[in-house]
Amino acid sequence: MESVICDLCGDNHTKKLWTTSDRWTKTGQRFDIVRCLECGLVFVNPRPDKNEIERFYPEEYSPYHRSKKIRWFLKKNFQLAREVNILRKFLPEKAKILEIGAGGGEDLAFLRDRGKWLTEGTDLSPYAKETAQKEFRLNLTLGQLEEISFPNESFDLVRNKYVLEHVHSPKSMIGETYRILKPGGRLILWVPNFDSLSRMIFKSYWEGGEAPRHLYSFSKKTISEYLKYKNFSIEKIEQSVIPNTFIHSFRRILEDANMPDFILNFFRIENPLALILFFPLSILAALARKSDRLLVIARKPL
């Protein structure tokens, strides 16, 4: 375990918000979630170092696997189809896309096939690399982005979907992203929103603060400050209406209350009834500018 200063502003004065445990590995180990008193960034401190963190990503970790049928149907026909429409506004065919943390590769393969773009991906997991190769004929590069050393100005778009909160230094990753983007290239980024209605309701049960894999929690303010420090121009910050975090967070409360499996199994994002139940709440949160997740598009200057 290591104790760290704020990655965003470098200050070392923090306030503890809550303590939580890991729900994947179930080791019982506890982690403090703190807020920087200078800039407001929320992070885990102390935290597993780069050598320790691997044991908190077991092979069964869901991003390494293909989505289940209902989840994939919803994802490809709504989330990914909409993303392709957004990207086509500024990305021509044969543009080069890099996905950081591509997992099992299903999103990247969809963009390759639907958008006709040239795609590359990275991940830390050999299991994810194997899945991407076997299922989608994608050859991912293993390693941290900062350690791979892609050539300068080599990509038209870098895709970072729910990855930035996992890394030990978001500032370092954003800086490396800037280096490998072509002039005028874009970063498309998704992060959980710490200022969300779901976090305010569920507090320490909030699924967006999945310690210790989520080392950081961002708000619109802090993610904007990260991007501006590297001179990215922010083109869009969009509120999501996806109810997944509401469902998962509520399920956490039920798990701790030792509810029977038939109740727990209802509160899964693969269950259309659970999606319908929480969808109005996610719309309300988005209208109030307090949705679970933020979509950010930022551009490197020409």
Short mmCIF file of N, CA and C in Angstrom, two decimals, residues 21-29 54-61 210-213:
data_model
loop_
_atom_site.label_atom_id
_atom_site.label_comp_id
_atom_site.label_asym_id
_atom_site.label_seq_id
_atom_site.Cartn_x
_atom_site.Cartn_y
_atom_site.Cartn_z
N SER A 21 -15.04 -1.55 1.16
CA SER A 21 -14.27 -2.78 0.90
C SER A 21 -14.49 -3.22 -0.54
N ASP A 22 -13.62 -4.10 -1.01
CA ASP A 22 -13.68 -4.59 -2.38
C ASP A 22 -14.76 -5.66 -2.51
N ARG A 23 -15.68 -5.47 -3.44
CA ARG A 23 -16.78 -6.42 -3.60
C ARG A 23 -16.49 -7.50 -4.64
N TRP A 24 -15.36 -7.40 -5.33
CA TRP A 24 -15.01 -8.45 -6.29
C TRP A 24 -14.18 -9.55 -5.64
N THR A 25 -13.07 -9.17 -5.01
CA THR A 25 -12.19 -10.19 -4.45
C THR A 25 -12.61 -10.62 -3.05
N LYS A 26 -13.43 -9.79 -2.39
CA LYS A 26 -13.98 -10.12 -1.07
C LYS A 26 -12.88 -10.52 -0.07
N THR A 27 -11.80 -9.76 -0.06
CA THR A 27 -10.71 -10.02 0.89
C THR A 27 -11.01 -9.44 2.26
N GLY A 28 -11.97 -8.54 2.33
CA GLY A 28 -12.26 -7.86 3.59
C GLY A 28 -11.39 -6.64 3.82
N GLN A 29 -10.44 -6.40 2.92
CA GLN A 29 -9.56 -5.24 3.06
C GLN A 29 -10.36 -3.95 2.88
N GLU A 54 -2.79 -5.58 -9.35
CA GLU A 54 -3.18 -6.65 -10.27
C GLU A 54 -4.08 -7.68 -9.60
N ARG A 55 -3.86 -7.94 -8.32
CA ARG A 55 -4.65 -9.00 -7.65
C ARG A 55 -6.11 -8.59 -7.45
N PHE A 56 -6.42 -7.32 -7.68
CA PHE A 56 -7.81 -6.87 -7.57
C PHE A 56 -8.55 -6.92 -8.91
N TYR A 57 -7.90 -7.52 -9.92
CA TYR A 57 -8.52 -7.70 -11.24
C TYR A 57 -8.52 -9.19 -11.58
N PRO A 58 -9.41 -9.97 -10.98
CA PRO A 58 -9.45 -11.41 -11.26
C PRO A 58 -9.92 -11.69 -12.69
N GLU A 59 -9.69 -12.90 -13.16
CA GLU A 59 -10.07 -13.25 -14.54
C GLU A 59 -11.56 -13.08 -14.78
N GLU A 60 -12.36 -13.26 -13.73
CA GLU A 60 -13.82 -13.14 -13.91
C GLU A 60 -14.29 -11.69 -13.94
N TYR A 61 -13.38 -10.73 -13.82
CA TYR A 61 -13.75 -9.31 -13.88
C TYR A 61 -14.48 -9.04 -15.19
N GLU A 210 -15.89 2.17 -7.07
CA GLU A 210 -15.57 0.75 -6.92
C GLU A 210 -14.11 0.55 -6.48
N ALA A 211 -13.82 0.89 -5.24
CA ALA A 211 -12.46 0.75 -4.71
C ALA A 211 -12.10 -0.73 -4.55
N PRO A 212 -10.81 -1.10 -4.78
CA PRO A 212 -9.71 -0.19 -5.12
C PRO A 212 -9.44 -0.09 -6.61
N ARG A 213 -10.31 -0.69 -7.47
CA ARG A 213 -10.07 -0.56 -8.91
C ARG A 213 -10.28 0.88 -9.37
#
